[in-house]
Coordinates of C-alpha atoms and ligand atoms in Angstrom, one line a residue:
X1 CA 10.9 -37.2 13.3
X2 CA 14.0 -39.3 14.0
X3 CA 16.7 -38.0 16.2
X4 CA 19.3 -36.1 14.3
X5 CA 17.5 -36.0 11.0
X6 CA 18.7 -33.1 8.9
X7 CA 16.3 -31.2 6.8
X8 CA 17.1 -31.4 3.1
X9 CA 14.2 -29.2 2.3
X10 CA 13.2 -26.7 5.0
X11 CA 11.1 -24.9 2.4
X12 CA 8.6 -27.7 2.0
X13 CA 8.2 -27.9 5.8
X14 CA 7.8 -24.2 6.2
X15 CA 5.3 -24.0 3.4
X16 CA 3.2 -26.8 5.1
X17 CA 3.0 -25.2 8.4
X18 CA 2.4 -21.8 6.9
X19 CA -0.6 -23.0 5.0
X20 CA -2.2 -24.2 8.2
X21 CA -1.7 -21.1 10.2
X22 CA -2.7 -18.8 7.3
X23 CA -6.0 -20.5 6.8
X24 CA -6.6 -20.6 10.6
X25 CA -6.5 -16.8 10.9
X26 CA -7.6 -16.0 7.3
X27 CA -4.7 -13.8 6.8
X28 CA -4.7 -12.3 3.4
X29 CA -1.5 -10.3 3.9
X30 CA 1.1 -13.1 4.3
X31 CA 1.1 -14.5 0.8
X32 CA 4.0 -16.9 0.5
X33 CA 5.5 -15.7 3.7
X34 CA 7.9 -18.6 4.0
X35 CA 11.6 -18.3 3.2
X36 CA 13.1 -19.9 0.2
X37 CA 16.5 -20.5 1.8
X38 CA 17.6 -20.7 5.4
X39 CA 19.8 -22.5 7.8
X40 CA 19.6 -26.3 8.1
X41 CA 19.8 -27.4 11.7
X42 CA 18.8 -30.8 12.8
X43 CA 15.6 -31.2 14.8
X44 CA 16.0 -33.4 17.9
X45 CA 13.4 -35.8 18.9
X46 CA 10.8 -34.1 21.0
X47 CA 11.3 -30.8 19.1
X48 CA 8.9 -31.5 16.4
X49 CA 5.2 -30.6 16.7
X50 CA 2.8 -31.7 14.0
X51 CA -0.1 -29.8 15.7
X52 CA 1.8 -26.8 17.0
X53 CA 3.1 -26.4 20.5
X54 CA 0.7 -24.2 22.5
X55 CA 2.3 -22.6 25.5
X56 CA 0.3 -20.9 28.2
X57 CA 3.1 -20.7 30.8
X58 CA 6.8 -20.2 30.8
X59 CA 7.3 -23.8 31.9
X60 CA 5.9 -24.9 28.5
X61 CA 8.5 -22.8 26.7
X62 CA 11.3 -24.1 29.0
X63 CA 10.7 -27.6 27.5
X64 CA 12.2 -26.2 24.3
X65 CA 15.6 -25.4 25.9
X66 CA 17.0 -28.7 24.6
X67 CA 16.0 -27.9 21.0
X68 CA 18.4 -26.1 18.7
X69 CA 15.7 -26.3 16.1
X70 CA 11.9 -26.7 16.3
X71 CA 9.8 -28.1 13.6
X72 CA 6.3 -26.8 13.7
X73 CA 4.4 -23.8 15.0
X74 CA 4.8 -22.3 18.5
X75 CA 1.7 -20.6 19.8
X76 CA 1.9 -18.6 23.0
X77 CA -1.4 -17.4 24.6
X78 CA -2.9 -17.0 28.0
X79 CA -2.0 -15.0 31.1
X80 CA 1.8 -15.0 31.0
X81 CA 3.4 -11.7 32.3
X82 CA 6.7 -12.3 30.5
X83 CA 7.9 -15.1 28.3
X84 CA 11.1 -16.2 26.7
X85 CA 12.5 -18.9 24.5
X86 CA 16.1 -19.8 25.1
X87 CA 18.7 -21.8 23.1
X88 CA 16.5 -22.3 20.1
X89 CA 18.2 -21.1 16.9
X90 CA 15.7 -22.0 14.2
X91 CA 11.9 -22.3 14.1
X92 CA 10.7 -24.2 11.0
X93 CA 7.2 -22.8 11.3
X94 CA 5.5 -19.8 12.8
X95 CA 6.0 -18.2 16.1
X96 CA 2.6 -16.8 17.1
X97 CA 1.7 -14.9 20.2
X98 CA -2.0 -14.2 20.5
X99 CA -4.3 -12.5 23.1
X100 CA -1.7 -12.7 25.8
X101 CA -3.1 -9.5 27.4
X102 CA -0.9 -9.7 30.5
X103 CA 2.3 -10.1 28.5
X104 CA 4.7 -7.2 29.0
X105 CA 8.0 -8.7 27.8
X106 CA 9.0 -11.3 25.3
X107 CA 12.5 -12.4 24.4
X108 CA 13.9 -15.0 22.0
X109 CA 17.5 -13.8 21.5
X110 CA 19.0 -17.0 20.3
X111 CA 16.6 -17.4 17.3
X112 CA 18.2 -16.5 14.0
X113 CA 15.5 -18.0 11.7
X114 CA 11.8 -18.3 11.7
X115 CA 10.7 -19.7 8.3
X116 CA 7.0 -18.9 8.8
X117 CA 5.4 -15.9 10.3
X118 CA 6.3 -14.0 13.5
X119 CA 2.7 -13.1 14.4
X120 CA 2.0 -10.9 17.4
X121 CA -1.7 -10.1 17.7
X122 CA -3.7 -8.4 20.4
X123 CA -0.9 -8.0 23.0
X124 CA -2.3 -4.9 24.8
X125 CA 0.4 -4.2 27.3
X126 CA 3.4 -5.7 25.6
X127 CA 6.1 -3.0 25.8
X128 CA 9.3 -4.8 25.1
X129 CA 10.4 -7.3 22.6
X130 CA 13.9 -8.7 22.1
X131 CA 15.0 -10.7 19.0
X132 CA 18.7 -9.9 19.2
X133 CA 19.8 -12.5 16.6
X134 CA 16.9 -12.8 14.2
X135 CA 18.1 -12.3 10.6
X136 CA 15.5 -14.3 8.5
X137 CA 11.8 -14.4 9.0
X138 CA 9.1 -15.4 6.6
X139 CA 6.7 -12.6 7.7
X140 CA 6.5 -9.9 10.3
X141 CA 2.8 -9.7 11.1
X142 CA 2.1 -7.4 14.1
X143 CA -1.3 -6.1 14.8
X144 CA -2.7 -4.3 17.8
X145 CA 0.3 -3.9 20.0
X146 CA -0.7 -0.5 21.4
X147 CA 2.2 -0.3 23.9
X148 CA 5.0 -1.5 21.8
X149 CA 7.4 1.4 21.0
X150 CA 10.4 -0.5 19.5
X151 CA 10.7 -3.5 17.2
X152 CA 13.3 -5.3 19.2
X153 CA 14.8 -6.4 15.9
X154 CA 18.3 -5.5 15.1
X155 CA 19.4 -7.3 11.9
X156 CA 16.5 -8.8 9.8
X157 CA 17.8 -8.9 6.3
X158 CA 15.4 -11.5 4.9
X159 CA 11.6 -11.1 5.2
X160 CA 8.9 -11.7 2.6
X161 CA 6.1 -9.7 4.1
X162 CA 5.9 -6.9 6.6
X163 CA 2.6 -5.8 8.3
X164 CA 2.8 -3.5 11.2
X165 CA -0.5 -2.1 12.4
X166 CA -1.7 -0.3 15.5
X167 CA 1.5 0.0 17.5
X168 CA 3.4 2.9 18.9
X169 CA 6.6 1.8 17.1
X170 CA 8.4 5.0 15.9
X171 CA 11.1 3.5 13.7
X172 CA 11.5 0.5 11.5
X173 CA 15.2 0.2 12.3
X174 CA 16.5 -3.3 12.2
X175 CA 14.2 -4.4 9.3
X176 CA 16.2 -4.3 6.2
X177 CA 15.2 -6.8 3.6
X178 CA 15.9 -6.2 -0.1
X179 CA 12.8 -7.8 -1.7
X180 CA 9.4 -8.2 -0.2
X181 CA 5.9 -9.1 -1.3
X182 CA 4.0 -6.8 1.1
X183 CA 5.1 -3.7 3.0
X184 CA 2.1 -2.5 4.9
X185 CA 2.6 0.0 7.8
X186 CA -0.6 1.5 9.0
X187 CA -2.0 3.2 12.1
X188 CA 1.2 3.6 14.0
X189 CA 0.7 7.0 15.5
X190 CA 4.3 7.5 16.6
X191 CA 5.8 6.7 13.2
X192 CA 7.0 10.0 11.8
X193 CA 9.4 8.7 9.2
X194 CA 9.5 5.6 7.2
X195 CA 12.7 4.9 5.4
X196 CA 13.7 1.7 3.7
X197 CA 16.3 0.3 1.3
X198 CA 13.9 -2.2 -0.2
X199 CA 14.4 -2.7 -3.9
X200 CA 11.3 -4.5 -5.1
X201 CA 7.8 -5.0 -3.7
X202 CA 6.1 -7.7 -5.6
X203 CA 2.6 -7.3 -4.2
X204 CA 1.7 -4.1 -2.3
X205 CA 3.3 -1.1 -0.6
X206 CA 0.8 0.5 1.7
X207 CA 1.4 3.3 4.1
X208 CA -1.6 4.8 5.8
X209 CA -2.7 6.8 8.8
X210 CA 0.5 6.7 10.8
X211 CA 1.9 9.9 12.5
X212 CA 0.4 13.2 11.4
X213 CA 3.4 14.2 9.3
X214 CA 4.9 10.9 8.3
X215 CA 7.7 11.2 5.7
X216 CA 8.3 8.3 3.4
X217 CA 11.6 7.6 1.7
X218 CA 12.4 4.5 -0.3
X219 CA 15.6 5.5 -1.9
X220 CA 16.4 2.2 -3.7
X221 CA 12.9 1.0 -4.7
X222 CA 12.9 0.1 -8.4
X223 CA 9.4 -1.2 -8.9
X224 CA 6.4 -2.1 -6.9
X225 CA 3.2 -3.9 -7.9
X226 CA 0.8 -1.6 -6.1
X227 CA 1.5 1.5 -4.1
X228 CA -1.0 3.2 -1.8
X229 CA -0.6 6.2 0.5
X230 CA -3.0 7.8 2.9
X231 CA -2.1 10.7 5.2
X232 CA 1.6 11.1 4.6
X233 CA 3.5 14.4 4.4
X234 CA 6.1 13.6 1.8
X235 CA 7.0 10.7 -0.6
X236 CA 10.5 10.3 -1.9
X237 CA 10.9 7.3 -4.2
X238 CA 13.4 8.7 -6.7
X239 CA 14.5 5.5 -8.5
X240 CA 11.2 3.9 -9.2
X241 CA 10.6 3.1 -12.9
X242 CA 7.4 1.1 -12.8
X243 CA 4.2 0.5 -10.9
X244 CA 2.9 -2.8 -12.3
X245 CA -0.6 -2.3 -11.1
X246 CA -2.2 0.6 -9.3
X247 CA -0.8 3.8 -7.7
X248 CA -2.9 5.8 -5.3
X249 CA -2.2 8.9 -3.3
X250 CA -5.0 10.0 -0.9
X251 CA -5.7 12.6 1.8
X252 CA -2.1 13.5 2.2
X253 CA -0.3 16.7 2.9
X254 CA 2.3 16.2 0.3
X255 CA 3.2 19.3 -1.7
X256 CA 4.5 17.4 -4.7
X257 CA 4.5 13.9 -6.2
X258 CA 7.5 13.4 -8.4
X259 CA 8.1 10.2 -10.3
X260 CA 10.0 11.3 -13.3
X261 CA 11.4 7.8 -14.2
X262 CA 8.1 5.9 -14.1
X263 CA 7.3 5.0 -17.7
X264 CA 4.2 2.9 -17.1
X265 CA 1.5 2.3 -14.6
X266 CA -0.2 -1.0 -15.1
X267 CA -3.5 -0.2 -13.3
X268 CA -5.2 3.0 -12.0
X269 CA -3.4 6.2 -11.1
X270 CA -5.5 8.0 -8.5
X271 CA -4.6 11.3 -6.8
X272 CA -7.4 12.4 -4.5
X273 CA -8.0 14.9 -1.8
X274 CA -4.5 16.1 -1.2
X275 CA -5.0 19.6 -0.1
X276 CA -1.4 20.9 -0.2
X277 CA -0.5 19.2 -3.5
X278 CA 0.7 21.8 -6.0
X279 CA 3.0 19.8 -8.3
X280 CA 2.9 16.4 -10.0
X281 CA 5.5 15.0 -12.2
X282 CA 4.6 11.8 -14.1
X283 CA 6.3 13.2 -17.1
X284 CA 7.7 9.9 -18.4
X285 CA 4.5 7.9 -18.1
X286 CA 3.3 6.8 -21.6
X287 CA 0.5 4.4 -20.7
X288 CA -2.0 3.9 -17.9
X289 CA -3.4 0.4 -17.7
X290 CA -6.4 1.4 -15.6
X291 CA -8.2 4.7 -15.0
X292 CA -6.7 8.1 -14.4
X293 CA -8.3 10.0 -11.6
X294 CA -7.1 13.3 -10.3
X295 CA -9.7 15.0 -8.1
X296 CA -10.1 17.5 -5.3
X297 CA -6.5 18.6 -5.0
X298 CA -7.3 22.2 -4.3
X299 CA -3.8 23.6 -4.7
X300 CA -3.0 21.8 -7.9
X301 CA -3.3 24.4 -10.6
X302 CA -1.6 22.7 -13.5
X303 CA -1.8 19.1 -14.8
X304 CA 0.5 18.2 -17.7
X305 CA 0.7 14.6 -18.6
X306 CA 2.1 15.1 -22.0
X307 CA 3.6 11.7 -22.6
X308 CA 0.5 9.6 -21.9
X309 CA -0.7 8.0 -25.1
X310 CA -3.3 5.7 -23.8
X311 CA -5.6 5.2 -20.8
X312 CA -7.3 1.8 -20.6
X313 CA -10.0 3.0 -18.1
X314 CA -11.7 6.3 -17.6
X315 CA -10.2 9.7 -17.2
X316 CA -11.6 11.9 -14.4
X317 CA -10.0 15.2 -13.8
X318 CA -11.7 17.5 -11.3
X319 CA -10.6 20.5 -9.4
X320 CA -9.6 24.2 -9.8
X321 CA -6.7 23.8 -12.2
X322 CA -6.1 26.4 -14.9
X323 CA -4.0 24.3 -17.2
X324 CA -4.5 20.7 -18.3
X325 CA -2.6 19.2 -21.2
X326 CA -2.3 15.6 -22.4
X327 CA -0.5 16.3 -25.7
X328 CA 0.2 12.7 -26.7
X329 CA -3.2 11.3 -25.8
X330 CA -4.6 9.1 -28.5
X331 CA -6.8 6.5 -26.8
X332 CA -9.1 6.5 -23.8
X333 CA -11.1 3.3 -23.6
X334 CA -13.4 4.5 -20.9
X335 CA -15.2 7.9 -20.4
X336 CA -13.6 11.3 -20.2
X337 CA -14.7 13.8 -17.6
X338 CA -12.9 17.0 -17.0
X339 CA -14.4 19.5 -14.7
X340 CA -12.6 22.6 -13.4
X341 CA -13.4 26.0 -12.1
X342 CA -10.3 27.2 -13.9
X343 CA -9.4 27.8 -17.5
X344 CA -8.6 24.5 -19.2
X345 CA -8.7 24.1 -22.9
X346 CA -11.3 21.5 -23.8
X347 CA -10.7 21.6 -27.6
X348 CA -8.0 18.9 -27.9
X349 CA -10.1 16.5 -25.9
X350 CA -13.3 17.4 -27.8
X351 CA -11.5 16.6 -31.0
X352 CA -10.3 13.3 -29.6
X353 CA -13.8 12.4 -28.6
X354 CA -15.1 13.3 -32.1
X355 CA -12.6 11.2 -33.8
X356 CA -13.3 8.2 -31.6
X357 CA -10.1 8.3 -29.5
X358 CA -12.3 8.7 -26.4
X359 CA -14.5 5.6 -26.6
X360 CA -16.7 6.3 -23.6
X361 CA -18.8 9.3 -22.7
X362 CA -17.2 12.7 -23.0
X363 CA -17.7 15.7 -20.8
X364 CA -15.5 18.7 -20.4
X365 CA -16.4 21.8 -18.3
X366 CA -14.0 24.6 -17.9
X367 CA -14.1 28.4 -17.9
X368 CA -13.0 29.9 -21.3
X369 CA -10.0 32.2 -21.4
X370 CA -11.5 35.1 -23.2
X371 CA -14.4 36.1 -21.0
X372 CA -13.7 34.5 -17.7
X373 CA -16.6 35.9 -15.6
X374 CA -19.4 35.2 -18.2
X375 CA -17.8 31.8 -18.9
X376 CA -18.0 30.9 -15.2
X377 CA -21.6 31.9 -15.0
X378 CA -22.4 29.9 -18.2
X379 CA -20.8 27.0 -16.5
X380 CA -23.1 27.1 -13.6
X381 CA -26.2 27.6 -15.8
X382 CA -25.3 24.7 -18.0
X383 CA -25.2 22.2 -15.2
X384 CA -28.0 20.0 -16.4
X385 CA -27.0 17.2 -18.7
X386 CA -29.6 18.0 -21.2
X387 CA -28.1 21.4 -21.8
X388 CA -24.7 19.8 -21.9
X389 CA -25.5 17.2 -24.5
X390 CA -27.4 19.7 -26.7
X391 CA -24.1 21.7 -26.7
X392 CA -22.3 18.9 -28.2
X393 CA -24.9 18.1 -30.9
X394 CA -25.0 21.8 -31.9
X395 CA -21.8 22.2 -33.8
X396 CA -18.1 22.5 -33.2
X397 CA -18.4 26.3 -33.8
X398 CA -20.1 26.5 -30.4
X399 CA -17.2 25.1 -28.6
X400 CA -15.3 28.4 -28.2
X401 CA -18.2 30.2 -26.7
X402 CA -19.5 27.3 -24.6
X403 CA -17.8 26.2 -21.5
X404 CA -19.3 22.8 -21.4
X405 CA -18.9 20.0 -23.9
X406 CA -20.4 16.7 -23.6
X407 CA -21.3 13.7 -25.6
X408 CA -22.8 10.3 -24.8
X409 CA -21.8 7.1 -26.4
X410 CA -22.8 3.5 -26.0
X411 CA -19.6 2.6 -24.3
X412 CA -20.4 1.7 -20.8
X413 CA -16.9 1.9 -19.3
X414 CA -18.0 4.3 -16.5
X415 CA -16.4 6.4 -14.0
X416 CA -17.7 4.3 -11.1
X417 CA -15.6 1.4 -12.2
X418 CA -12.6 3.6 -11.7
X419 CA -13.5 5.6 -8.6
X420 CA -13.9 2.4 -6.7
X421 CA -10.1 2.5 -6.4
X422 CA -10.0 4.0 -2.9
X423 CA -12.6 1.6 -1.6
X424 CA -10.7 -1.3 -2.9
X425 CA -7.6 0.1 -1.2
X426 CA -9.6 0.5 2.0
X427 CA -10.9 -3.0 1.9
X428 CA -7.4 -4.4 1.5
X429 CA -6.3 -2.4 4.5
X430 CA -9.2 -3.5 6.6
X431 CA -8.6 -7.2 5.9
X432 CA -5.2 -6.8 7.5
X433 CA -6.6 -6.0 10.8
X434 CA -8.3 -8.7 12.9
X435 CA -9.1 -6.8 16.0
X436 CA -11.2 -3.9 14.7
X437 CA -8.4 -1.5 15.0
X438 CA -8.4 2.1 14.2
X439 CA -7.6 1.2 10.6
X440 CA -10.9 -0.4 10.2
X441 CA -12.7 2.4 11.9
X442 CA -11.1 5.1 9.9
X443 CA -11.3 3.4 6.6
X444 CA -14.9 2.5 7.0
X445 CA -15.6 6.2 7.1
X446 CA -14.0 6.7 3.7
Ligands
LIG501 C1 -8.2 -13.6 20.5 O1 -9.3 -12.8 21.0 C2 -10.2 -12.4 20.0 C3 -11.1 -11.4 20.7 O2 -11.4 -11.8 22.0 C4 -10.9 -13.7 19.5 O3 -11.8 -13.3 18.5 C5 -9.8 -14.6 18.9 O4 -10.4 -15.8 18.5 C6 -8.7 -14.9 19.9 N1 -7.7 -15.6 19.2 C7 -7.2 -16.7 19.7 C8 -6.1 -17.4 18.8 O5 -7.5 -17.2 20.8
LIG502 C1 7.1 -5.0 -12.6 O1 7.7 -4.2 -13.6 C2 9.1 -4.3 -13.5 C3 9.7 -3.3 -14.5 O2 9.1 -3.3 -15.7 C4 9.5 -5.7 -13.9 O3 10.9 -5.9 -13.8 C5 8.9 -6.7 -12.9 O4 9.2 -8.0 -13.2 C6 7.4 -6.5 -12.9 N1 6.8 -7.2 -11.8 C7 5.8 -8.0 -11.9 C8 5.3 -8.7 -10.6 O5 5.2 -8.1 -12.9
LIG503 C1 -3.3 -4.3 -6.4 O1 -3.9 -3.7 -7.5 C2 -4.9 -4.5 -8.1 C3 -5.4 -3.8 -9.3 O2 -5.9 -2.5 -9.0 C4 -6.0 -4.8 -7.1 O3 -6.9 -5.7 -7.8 C5 -5.4 -5.6 -6.0 O4 -6.3 -5.8 -5.0 C6 -4.3 -4.8 -5.4 N1 -3.6 -5.6 -4.4 C7 -3.3 -5.1 -3.2 C8 -2.7 -6.0 -2.2 O5 -3.6 -3.9 -2.9
LIG504 C1 12.5 9.2 -18.6 O1 13.1 7.9 -18.3 C2 14.4 7.7 -18.9 C3 14.8 6.3 -18.6 O2 14.0 5.7 -17.7 C4 15.4 8.7 -18.3 O3 16.6 8.5 -18.9 C5 14.8 10.1 -18.6 O4 15.7 11.1 -17.9 C6 13.4 10.3 -18.0 N1 12.9 11.6 -18.4 C7 12.7 12.5 -17.5 C8 12.1 13.7 -18.1 O5 13.0 12.4 -16.4
LIG505 C1 -14.3 16.4 -3.1 O1 -14.6 17.4 -2.2 C2 -16.0 17.6 -2.0 C3 -16.1 18.8 -1.1 O2 -15.3 18.7 0.0 C4 -16.7 16.3 -1.5 O3 -18.0 16.5 -1.4 C5 -16.4 15.2 -2.5 O4 -16.9 14.0 -2.0 C6 -14.9 15.1 -2.7 N1 -14.7 14.1 -3.8 C7 -14.0 13.0 -3.6 C8 -13.9 12.1 -4.8 O5 -13.5 12.7 -2.5
LIG506 C1 0.3 24.7 -19.6 O1 1.1 23.6 -19.6 C2 1.9 23.4 -20.7 C3 2.7 22.1 -20.7 O2 3.4 22.0 -19.5 C4 2.8 24.6 -20.9 O3 3.6 24.5 -22.1 C5 2.0 25.9 -20.9 O4 2.8 27.0 -20.9 C6 1.1 26.0 -19.7 N1 0.2 27.1 -19.8 C7 -0.1 27.9 -18.8 C8 -1.1 29.0 -19.1 O5 0.4 27.7 -17.7

């Protein structure tokens, strides 16, 4: 790099260095975690590193003090107790700090721009960070920083990807981008509230296993590709109109899930094992592009999804609900399986199965309204599938007396293809974590 050369395209540079570092660590989370626009500061001779600058002592970093801009990745690792970068304003590449298990403090207060990733991994005693000027960073990728309680960021407004896992950070203050690809915050036990003014999330929003009662508020979020929540206590995303792929709500203490403006969900909608959930509002959703799974939400007594016309996968509704209506339902490409200890009316679904609207196998088990106690016992006695299918072949007149309807068809779109949702979510989470953190341990138990 010649002295005084000005970058006409910082993007190309950043993309090049990113591709290297991403493949090095097999990071699936930072997708295109480089910035599309940034400052253009000339890179002086001696400030350009085609193979990354690896610093194992402060003296290595001091050599950068004559550089306003650095072209290439900076990697810090080794036994440093504290480290800092002075004078540098722009890093056209990554800043990575790995396995520096003695590092307590790191500062880079002059840096305004990092086009690649700010990767901090496996810094077991790091307790203080200071990035007082950082406004633009391709990706924040922080994993296993078990003593870090604050971000040290004050004004990040541009950032494509955020992964914060296994830290004791309690607040995401200072991180305020408008559009991101990934927002993944998991296993931060001190994080009791997650609020953000992000407007779009083009890949995945994942919030899992943070503090026991983590509240989530995304007041400006309009759409997200995937959303996945585990173990949160409330979810407030009032403006969201679309989930382009899947939406999953698992093992949370939320009392309600209210998404009145969402009109379509492009993939699966899964609501599983939320023991305090008593109310769901997806009243504007007309189509589900994957499966619909609502199971084991013990307080959920009523399910009305009366605008949904089509479900591309299977429908699985299991629990203790007394009321389940899907008044607009015309097409289910997969199977249909409703099973409740309560009093749901199977007749509309049975009719839909008979006229071919439900293309896969059909099962509906519920107590009947008239004779509740005998109906409940008939349910238990008709557990075996042979009894169930003979029910359906008998005649429609049997449906009012019988509590179990079932039919088999040749369609093979099975429940299992749908109920893999939570495992897929777990796998995605695990892949974010290189150091066998709590995320991996907890999720492998799912
Ligand atoms: C960091 O340490 C882990 C575990 O000891 C090791 O697997 C990994 O390769 C190290 N990373 C670097 C960049 O040295
Ligand atoms: C997701 O859906 C929204 C609203 O329909 C749309 O504006 C956006 O472009 C979609 N995003 C993707 C990645 O398809
Ligand atoms: C988003 O959802 C799709 C469809 O369910 C899934 O294949 C993909 O892995 C998900 N992506 C992430 C990052 O969770
Ligand atoms: C359904 O969505 C439309 C527009 O997105 C909105 O005007 C309407 O109020 C929503 N319906 C309900 C019941 O919230
Ligand atoms: C629902 O709860 C039962 C009993 O706690 C459990 O055996 C089952 O695995 C749960 N189902 C799902 C899909 O988590
Ligand atoms: C069941 O839900 C439907 C639709 O919300 C409602 O009209 C009906 O009154 C409910 N029935 C019972 C018994 O709660």
